XYZ file of C-alpha atoms in Angstrom:
523
model
C 0.000 0.000 0.000
C 1.263 3.481 -0.863
C 2.431 5.584 2.016
C -0.142 8.095 3.238
C 1.262 11.627 2.916
C 0.924 14.489 5.392
C -2.213 16.362 4.347
C -0.676 19.701 5.323
C 1.850 19.247 2.501
C -0.749 18.649 -0.254
C 0.001 21.914 -2.040
C 3.754 21.246 -1.972
C 3.342 17.693 -3.277
C 1.115 19.033 -6.093
C 4.170 20.898 -7.439
C 5.891 17.577 -8.082
C 3.629 17.007 -11.096
C 5.276 18.215 -14.344
C 2.139 20.035 -15.558
C -1.322 20.981 -14.469
C -4.241 18.586 -14.679
C -5.855 18.321 -18.097
C -4.595 19.547 -21.471
C -2.958 22.742 -22.683
C -5.080 24.363 -25.382
C -2.462 23.563 -28.045
C -2.520 19.881 -27.090
C -6.320 19.900 -27.061
C -6.468 21.296 -30.587
C -3.624 19.238 -32.044
C -5.431 17.920 -35.110
C -2.749 15.278 -35.684
C -3.838 13.661 -32.413
C -7.548 14.388 -32.173
C -8.718 15.700 -35.519
C -10.542 19.020 -35.668
C -12.928 19.770 -32.795
C -16.311 21.379 -32.233
C -17.474 23.011 -29.003
C -19.111 19.799 -27.828
C -15.840 17.843 -27.959
C -14.224 19.344 -24.866
C -14.698 20.984 -21.477
C -12.820 23.673 -19.562
C -11.460 22.536 -16.211
C -12.500 24.546 -13.131
C -10.132 26.916 -11.352
C -10.257 28.552 -7.927
C -13.142 30.832 -6.899
C -12.011 33.849 -4.863
C -14.632 36.422 -5.931
C -18.396 36.721 -6.570
C -19.754 36.389 -10.111
C -20.939 40.000 -9.932
C -17.291 41.122 -10.085
C -16.740 39.473 -13.472
C -16.595 42.024 -16.275
C -17.279 40.883 -19.827
C -16.012 44.016 -21.559
C -14.327 43.015 -24.807
C -13.355 44.431 -28.198
C -15.600 43.769 -31.174
C -13.368 45.742 -33.569
C -10.246 47.860 -33.259
C -12.103 50.930 -31.958
C -15.293 49.610 -30.400
C -15.771 47.704 -27.146
C -18.867 45.881 -25.900
C -19.780 45.364 -22.265
C -21.503 42.123 -23.257
C -19.514 40.353 -26.027
C -22.604 39.085 -27.834
C -23.784 39.865 -31.376
C -26.861 38.982 -33.405
C -26.251 37.742 -36.922
C -27.107 39.764 -40.082
C -29.877 37.392 -41.132
C -33.306 38.503 -42.280
C -35.038 36.405 -39.604
C -32.685 37.524 -36.822
C -31.646 41.190 -36.938
C -33.763 44.135 -37.979
C -33.852 47.503 -36.223
C -35.788 46.186 -33.211
C -33.226 43.463 -32.461
C -30.360 45.894 -33.087
C -31.826 48.414 -30.636
C -32.289 45.900 -27.838
C -28.951 44.166 -28.390
C -27.235 47.553 -28.020
C -29.310 48.535 -24.979
C -28.279 45.300 -23.258
C -24.561 45.758 -23.963
C -24.218 43.720 -27.149
C -24.463 44.566 -30.849
C -26.981 43.733 -33.556
C -25.823 43.610 -37.186
C -28.713 44.712 -39.410
C -29.250 42.367 -42.365
C -28.965 43.535 -45.975
C -31.603 41.338 -47.593
C -33.694 44.413 -48.366
C -33.478 47.553 -50.513
C -30.705 50.002 -49.472
C -33.184 52.695 -48.412
C -34.995 50.233 -46.147
C -31.761 49.147 -44.489
C -30.676 52.783 -44.047
C -34.030 53.521 -42.429
C -33.390 50.728 -39.926
C -30.010 52.266 -39.086
C -31.683 55.642 -38.497
C -34.180 54.070 -36.122
C -31.343 52.587 -34.073
C -29.412 55.865 -33.969
C -32.488 57.892 -33.013
C -33.694 55.496 -30.332
C -31.431 56.736 -27.583
C -29.444 59.914 -27.774
C -27.339 62.272 -25.795
C -27.926 65.511 -27.672
C -30.348 64.878 -30.542
C -28.605 66.999 -33.165
C -31.242 66.568 -35.878
C -34.568 66.197 -34.046
C -37.688 65.258 -35.975
C -39.891 68.340 -35.906
C -43.464 69.287 -36.767
C -44.276 72.219 -38.990
C -46.592 75.029 -37.798
C -49.466 73.547 -39.842
C -48.952 69.934 -38.763
C -52.044 67.862 -37.997
C -52.615 65.110 -35.466
C -52.469 62.675 -38.388
C -48.991 63.949 -39.288
C -47.824 63.395 -35.727
C -49.290 59.882 -35.659
C -47.481 59.021 -38.891
C -44.185 60.223 -37.415
C -44.793 58.171 -34.283
C -45.469 55.050 -36.371
C -42.325 55.688 -38.419
C -39.868 56.494 -35.637
C -41.293 54.690 -32.621
C -41.469 57.703 -30.273
C -44.239 60.213 -29.718
C -42.745 63.545 -28.616
C -41.897 66.001 -31.395
C -40.851 69.666 -31.248
C -43.309 71.987 -32.995
C -41.572 75.090 -34.260
C -43.601 78.271 -34.679
C -42.704 81.877 -35.376
C -42.697 83.817 -32.138
C -42.155 87.390 -31.087
C -38.735 88.972 -31.701
C -38.008 86.476 -34.513
C -36.996 83.497 -32.377
C -38.578 80.051 -32.448
C -40.472 78.686 -29.469
C -40.618 74.921 -28.934
C -43.699 72.913 -28.112
C -44.374 69.235 -27.641
C -47.221 67.802 -29.617
C -49.454 65.783 -27.323
C -51.579 63.443 -29.411
C -54.937 63.157 -27.716
C -57.413 64.010 -30.447
C -59.668 61.544 -32.230
C -59.502 63.505 -35.490
C -56.329 63.049 -37.503
C -57.048 66.105 -39.636
C -57.282 68.389 -36.600
C -54.415 70.854 -36.400
C -52.190 70.614 -33.337
C -52.761 73.583 -31.086
C -49.963 74.334 -28.656
C -50.107 76.639 -25.692
C -47.458 79.309 -26.153
C -44.687 79.162 -23.594
C -42.640 82.317 -23.520
C -38.922 81.774 -23.674
C -38.343 83.486 -20.353
C -40.530 80.872 -18.573
C -38.393 78.000 -19.837
C -34.894 76.984 -18.774
C -33.235 76.813 -22.165
C -29.525 75.923 -21.922
C -27.392 77.745 -24.476
C -25.261 76.125 -27.152
C -22.056 74.751 -25.643
C -23.780 73.265 -22.582
C -22.246 69.893 -21.682
C -24.366 66.730 -21.654
C -23.985 66.398 -17.868
C -25.102 70.014 -17.334
C -28.062 69.611 -19.686
C -29.124 66.353 -18.008
C -29.134 68.140 -14.652
C -31.332 70.953 -16.037
C -33.675 68.360 -17.554
C -33.829 66.423 -14.275
C -34.730 69.568 -12.326
C -37.206 70.892 -14.905
C -39.459 67.814 -14.628
C -40.214 68.206 -18.340
C -40.097 65.504 -20.983
C -37.849 67.301 -23.433
C -35.199 69.992 -23.144
C -34.417 72.206 -26.146
C -30.926 73.636 -26.665
C -31.004 76.959 -28.488
C -28.534 79.410 -29.946
C -28.391 83.119 -29.071
C -31.173 83.837 -31.563
C -33.482 81.306 -29.928
C -33.247 78.834 -32.814
C -33.445 75.148 -31.917
C -30.092 73.406 -32.466
C -30.530 70.191 -30.472
C -32.826 68.385 -28.068
C -32.511 66.246 -24.947
C -35.090 63.627 -23.903
C -36.079 62.540 -20.389
C -36.859 59.043 -21.721
C -33.200 58.742 -22.741
C -32.203 59.810 -19.242
C -34.297 56.956 -17.827
C -32.812 54.501 -20.324
C -29.370 55.357 -18.996
C -30.586 54.171 -15.591
C -32.361 51.027 -16.824
C -29.657 49.962 -19.319
C -26.273 50.594 -17.670
C -24.425 48.255 -20.077
C -25.743 49.929 -23.251
C -23.362 50.017 -26.222
C -23.000 53.667 -27.184
C -20.745 55.921 -29.209
C -19.359 59.261 -28.024
C -22.554 61.112 -29.002
C -24.436 58.781 -26.595
C -26.355 57.262 -29.493
C -26.594 53.476 -29.659
C -23.800 51.660 -31.462
C -25.033 50.362 -34.811
C -23.640 47.839 -37.292
C -25.003 46.699 -40.640
C -24.020 44.263 -43.365
C -23.137 44.881 -47.003
C -22.134 42.450 -49.721
C -18.893 42.460 -51.708
C -20.670 43.737 -54.833
C -19.679 47.085 -56.317
C -23.386 47.955 -56.388
C -23.395 47.924 -52.589
C -21.106 50.959 -52.517
C -24.286 52.996 -53.058
C -25.925 51.074 -50.206
C -22.942 51.795 -47.982
C -23.152 55.530 -48.620
C -26.797 55.511 -47.555
C -25.912 53.594 -44.379
C -23.137 56.047 -43.541
C -25.489 58.978 -44.087
C -27.899 57.299 -41.654
C -25.214 57.172 -38.951
C -23.606 53.721 -39.303
C -20.655 52.957 -36.981
C -19.502 49.476 -38.055
C -19.852 47.813 -41.452
C -19.794 44.034 -41.741
C -18.709 42.777 -45.161
C -20.850 39.664 -45.424
C -19.667 36.662 -47.420
C -19.735 32.910 -46.867
C -16.099 32.701 -48.005
C -14.255 35.861 -47.058
C -10.957 35.284 -48.839
C -11.890 36.711 -52.242
C -10.642 39.511 -54.444
C -14.133 41.032 -54.152
C -13.954 41.309 -50.379
C -10.390 42.577 -50.333
C -11.342 45.244 -52.864
C -14.387 46.252 -50.803
C -12.362 46.514 -47.590
C -9.802 48.771 -49.252
C -12.573 50.925 -50.745
C -14.247 51.364 -47.367
C -11.009 52.200 -45.526
C -10.098 54.762 -48.183
C -13.490 56.443 -48.504
C -14.987 55.983 -45.019
C -12.077 56.009 -42.549
C -14.518 56.692 -39.687
C -16.015 53.210 -40.113
C -14.659 50.042 -38.541
C -14.770 47.125 -40.981
C -15.500 43.582 -39.821
C -14.588 41.092 -42.543
C -15.212 37.393 -43.135
C -16.252 34.693 -42.911
C -13.004 32.761 -42.586
C -11.607 29.660 -40.858
C -7.859 29.633 -41.636
C -4.796 31.768 -40.863
C -4.193 32.240 -44.595
C -7.640 33.772 -45.048
C -7.121 35.947 -41.985
C -3.763 37.261 -43.199
C -5.270 38.439 -46.496
C -8.109 40.341 -44.815
C -5.900 41.838 -42.098
C -3.458 43.052 -44.763
C -6.372 44.678 -46.611
C -7.240 46.692 -43.479
C -9.923 44.695 -41.637
C -10.664 45.962 -38.109
C -12.295 42.714 -37.019
C -12.862 39.178 -38.320
C -15.806 36.760 -38.326
C -14.810 33.142 -37.880
C -17.062 30.329 -39.048
C -17.929 28.445 -42.210
C -20.740 25.928 -42.260
C -21.182 25.645 -38.495
C -24.478 27.545 -38.169
C -27.633 25.657 -37.187
C -29.347 26.501 -40.510
C -26.202 26.037 -42.644
C -25.310 22.998 -44.773
C -22.154 24.326 -46.457
C -19.867 21.668 -44.960
C -22.200 18.900 -46.050
C -22.913 20.188 -49.561
C -19.676 21.953 -50.493
C -17.263 19.745 -48.519
C -15.589 22.997 -47.448
C -15.333 24.514 -43.987
C -13.819 23.681 -40.612
C -15.111 22.558 -37.211
C -15.711 25.703 -35.210
C -13.527 25.174 -32.126
C -10.432 24.480 -34.223
C -11.216 27.390 -36.555
C -11.677 29.882 -33.711
C -8.392 28.989 -32.029
C -6.352 28.940 -35.253
C -7.591 32.291 -36.575
C -7.895 34.232 -33.307
C -4.383 33.332 -32.109
C -2.992 34.616 -35.411
C -5.142 37.774 -35.529
C -4.194 38.656 -31.937
C -0.638 39.315 -33.141
C -2.002 42.299 -35.108
C -4.501 43.519 -32.520
C -7.484 42.434 -34.625
C -10.451 41.158 -32.562
C -12.277 38.030 -33.730
C -15.951 37.093 -33.568
C -16.842 33.407 -33.285
C -19.817 33.141 -35.653
C -21.884 29.965 -35.672
C -22.054 26.673 -33.827
C -23.556 28.304 -30.721
C -26.604 26.451 -29.450
C -26.241 27.033 -25.713
C -24.577 29.212 -23.105
C -21.596 26.894 -22.692
C -20.692 27.277 -26.358
C -20.381 31.041 -25.850
C -17.851 30.506 -23.051
C -15.890 27.991 -25.120
C -15.696 30.393 -28.068
C -14.351 33.125 -25.787
C -11.891 30.723 -24.129
C -10.431 29.755 -27.505
C -9.566 33.366 -28.275
C -12.684 35.027 -29.666
C -13.379 38.523 -28.360
C -17.101 38.129 -28.983
C -19.616 35.544 -30.125
C -22.258 35.946 -32.859
C -25.566 34.079 -32.709
C -28.349 33.413 -35.200
C -30.645 30.541 -34.302
C -30.196 31.072 -30.569
C -31.760 34.554 -30.886
C -34.165 33.941 -33.775
C -36.897 32.772 -31.392
C -36.983 35.985 -29.377
C -39.787 38.519 -29.694
C -37.483 41.166 -31.149
C -36.375 39.154 -34.212
C -38.095 39.908 -37.563
C -39.294 36.316 -38.055
C -43.025 35.596 -37.936
C -44.682 33.606 -35.150
C -46.848 30.587 -35.924
C -48.077 27.446 -34.166
C -46.332 24.206 -35.146
C -48.118 20.939 -35.890
C -47.261 19.901 -32.325
C -49.068 22.944 -30.944
C -45.913 24.823 -29.938
C -45.380 28.529 -30.529
C -42.455 28.880 -32.934
C -40.830 31.516 -35.117
C -39.654 31.295 -38.713
C -35.877 31.016 -39.123
C -33.904 30.516 -42.300
C -30.269 30.364 -43.307
C -29.086 33.036 -45.730
C -27.963 30.240 -48.063
C -31.417 28.649 -48.182
C -33.433 28.537 -51.393
C -36.119 30.571 -49.618
C -33.673 33.472 -49.246
C -32.006 33.031 -52.639
C -35.365 33.237 -54.393
C -36.568 36.301 -52.485
C -36.318 39.461 -54.574
C -35.146 42.836 -53.368
C -34.766 46.070 -55.227
C -33.731 45.515 -58.865
C -33.973 41.762 -58.287
C -30.915 41.480 -56.022
C -30.766 39.682 -52.688
C -28.261 39.101 -49.910
C -28.435 35.315 -50.159
C -27.128 34.966 -53.703
C -24.574 37.734 -53.086
C -23.260 36.073 -49.943
C -22.842 32.697 -51.645
C -21.578 33.974 -55.036
C -24.698 32.596 -56.790
C -26.299 35.687 -58.314
C -25.616 34.658 -61.931
C -26.251 30.931 -61.528
C -29.141 29.361 -63.421
C -29.261 26.574 -60.873
C -29.228 27.741 -57.253
C -27.397 25.326 -54.945
C -28.654 25.650 -51.385
C -26.129 26.082 -48.584
C -28.758 26.564 -45.904
C -32.238 25.499 -44.848
C -35.462 27.201 -43.790
C -37.274 26.076 -40.669
C -38.464 27.284 -37.300
C -37.235 27.721 -33.724
C -38.993 27.577 -30.372
C -40.260 30.857 -28.921
C -37.736 32.207 -26.371
C -39.664 35.232 -25.129
C -38.103 38.670 -25.073
C -34.438 39.416 -25.624
C -34.757 41.655 -22.550
C -34.842 38.496 -20.408
C -32.853 36.104 -22.590
C -29.708 38.189 -23.128
C -29.276 39.040 -19.402
C -29.523 35.279 -18.771
C -26.654 34.699 -21.219
C -24.590 37.486 -19.631
C -25.161 36.179 -16.098
C -24.355 32.655 -17.229
C -21.045 33.681 -18.788
C -20.164 35.587 -15.607
C -20.790 32.490 -13.490
C -18.811 30.334 -15.900
C -15.787 32.633 -15.714
C -16.140 32.552 -11.934
C -15.943 28.733 -12.049
C -12.870 28.976 -14.275
C -11.339 31.453 -11.808
C -10.972 34.605 -13.929
C -12.567 38.055 -13.641
C -12.558 39.154 -17.285
C -12.428 38.010 -20.899
C -8.849 39.326 -21.157
C -7.867 37.267 -18.100
C -9.539 34.254 -19.697
C -7.447 34.698 -22.847
C -4.248 35.184 -20.840
C -4.922 32.126 -18.680
C -5.501 29.926 -21.715
C -2.437 31.213 -23.583
C -0.211 30.764 -20.550
C -1.427 27.232 -19.925
C -2.975 28.052 -16.551
C -6.493 27.282 -17.794
C -6.703 23.652 -18.859
C -9.051 21.563 -20.973
C -10.313 17.989 -21.265
C -11.563 15.975 -24.218
C -15.043 14.432 -24.043
C -16.128 11.044 -25.328
C -19.685 10.379 -26.472
C -20.336 8.719 -23.115
C -18.966 11.759 -21.302
C -21.330 14.020 -23.257
C -24.280 11.856 -22.234
C -23.114 11.884 -18.615
C -22.786 15.666 -18.636
C -26.403 16.174 -19.676
C -29.672 15.247 -17.988
C -29.967 11.467 -17.655
C -31.714 8.799 -15.629
C -34.911 10.791 -15.036
C -38.413 9.631 -15.892
C -39.418 13.222 -16.738
C -38.167 16.721 -16.056
C -38.613 20.399 -16.837
C -35.662 22.334 -18.228
C -36.240 25.968 -17.315
C -33.047 27.807 -18.198
C -33.581 30.913 -16.083
C -35.940 32.919 -13.903
C -36.139 36.686 -13.588
């Protein structure tokens, strides 16, 4: 029998082992030994907990210049991200990438709705003319999603007084009558007032809106109390310096989309995602260079890619971020049909470790069907994780609800390589599906995706906080307080991994029960 050691020397005896328990990430992903891996093929070994989960910060880069407080993105798919999803993703600390399977003007309008939703100073407020009717105001409310509009009218001494149109009439043709408020009875901060100073005036005024005027009394910007409340309710919100919500949108590699891009920029776009199923093409490289030369204020996220060689070409062209993933999405069949792609875990580690040498953040796009997959993508080097099917069932996605044959409430979800998308017609007959998969001139359309449905997941306002809290608890189990610390721990070999057999996967899930309920969260 082996000699029993002194328990007080357990930590010293542990040092006798040549390495930590489990596998170094490079050994885990050694394809000569194990082949290429997906997220389900491994686990992260636990570390030491010395802090509460609430102290874990998930702040992480999504591109060279922009950082998210929740490293989660919604995919630019027409059943996942429209303006409503983009607004709520940004409010909750993530980022929604508005799809481009629509006419350019429609996509630009979605960008405007995101940028107008929450503001610091509203520099170009929507206003009502002196002769505006209740019907006009109702149309503006339906278009923009908010109901308070300045009404500008000529006033004494040639300055403009501001009024809020309160819609309470039953007759849409009735003209809006506003009670005149003399300028001296209002606290109107002058031009040059800081946002903090203006917020304090607004807070003390107990009014819904605060106009900022120049020395002639002309309206130059506006501040909204509802935005002040949103700052309280959404502390993680992704915002730019103007305090507007951060907004991203997709374009194709086609030259024709240069016109689309200009419209998006005019609408206030912050990040452009060049969307292609295979990102290493002369078309994408040309588009990246065009954007960097003509719109230097934009960050460009390029992709999709799965190899270092692809990454090098896009980084050299000027990409500010990369999307990793080819054929790993839940509605994608590229790997099966085209025999091209790469298992997601191996792809994420290979590309992100290379891109990190140039300071280019990577987004793990696809293969995410649960919270654990998000953590694994981050652990392998991704700065953020993009989701499609996981978010398609939320109320804020553009997909339509219907009841399945089994009586369950579901939502339509389709891959951008599906025949359903490829056959949909946009302006001038173009669509994002054929552009993304280089099929626009093909007589025979070869599907690289499917159309289906996903279970209703309720509102993103409950689901995304669940994902954020889950990732925080996971990092607590691993023993790190941030995404950067997670990356450092993995690279230095302090955070270890373990392979999983099929039996281990079965053991790690629910088993041996006659029946059970799987409620993922409560709020």
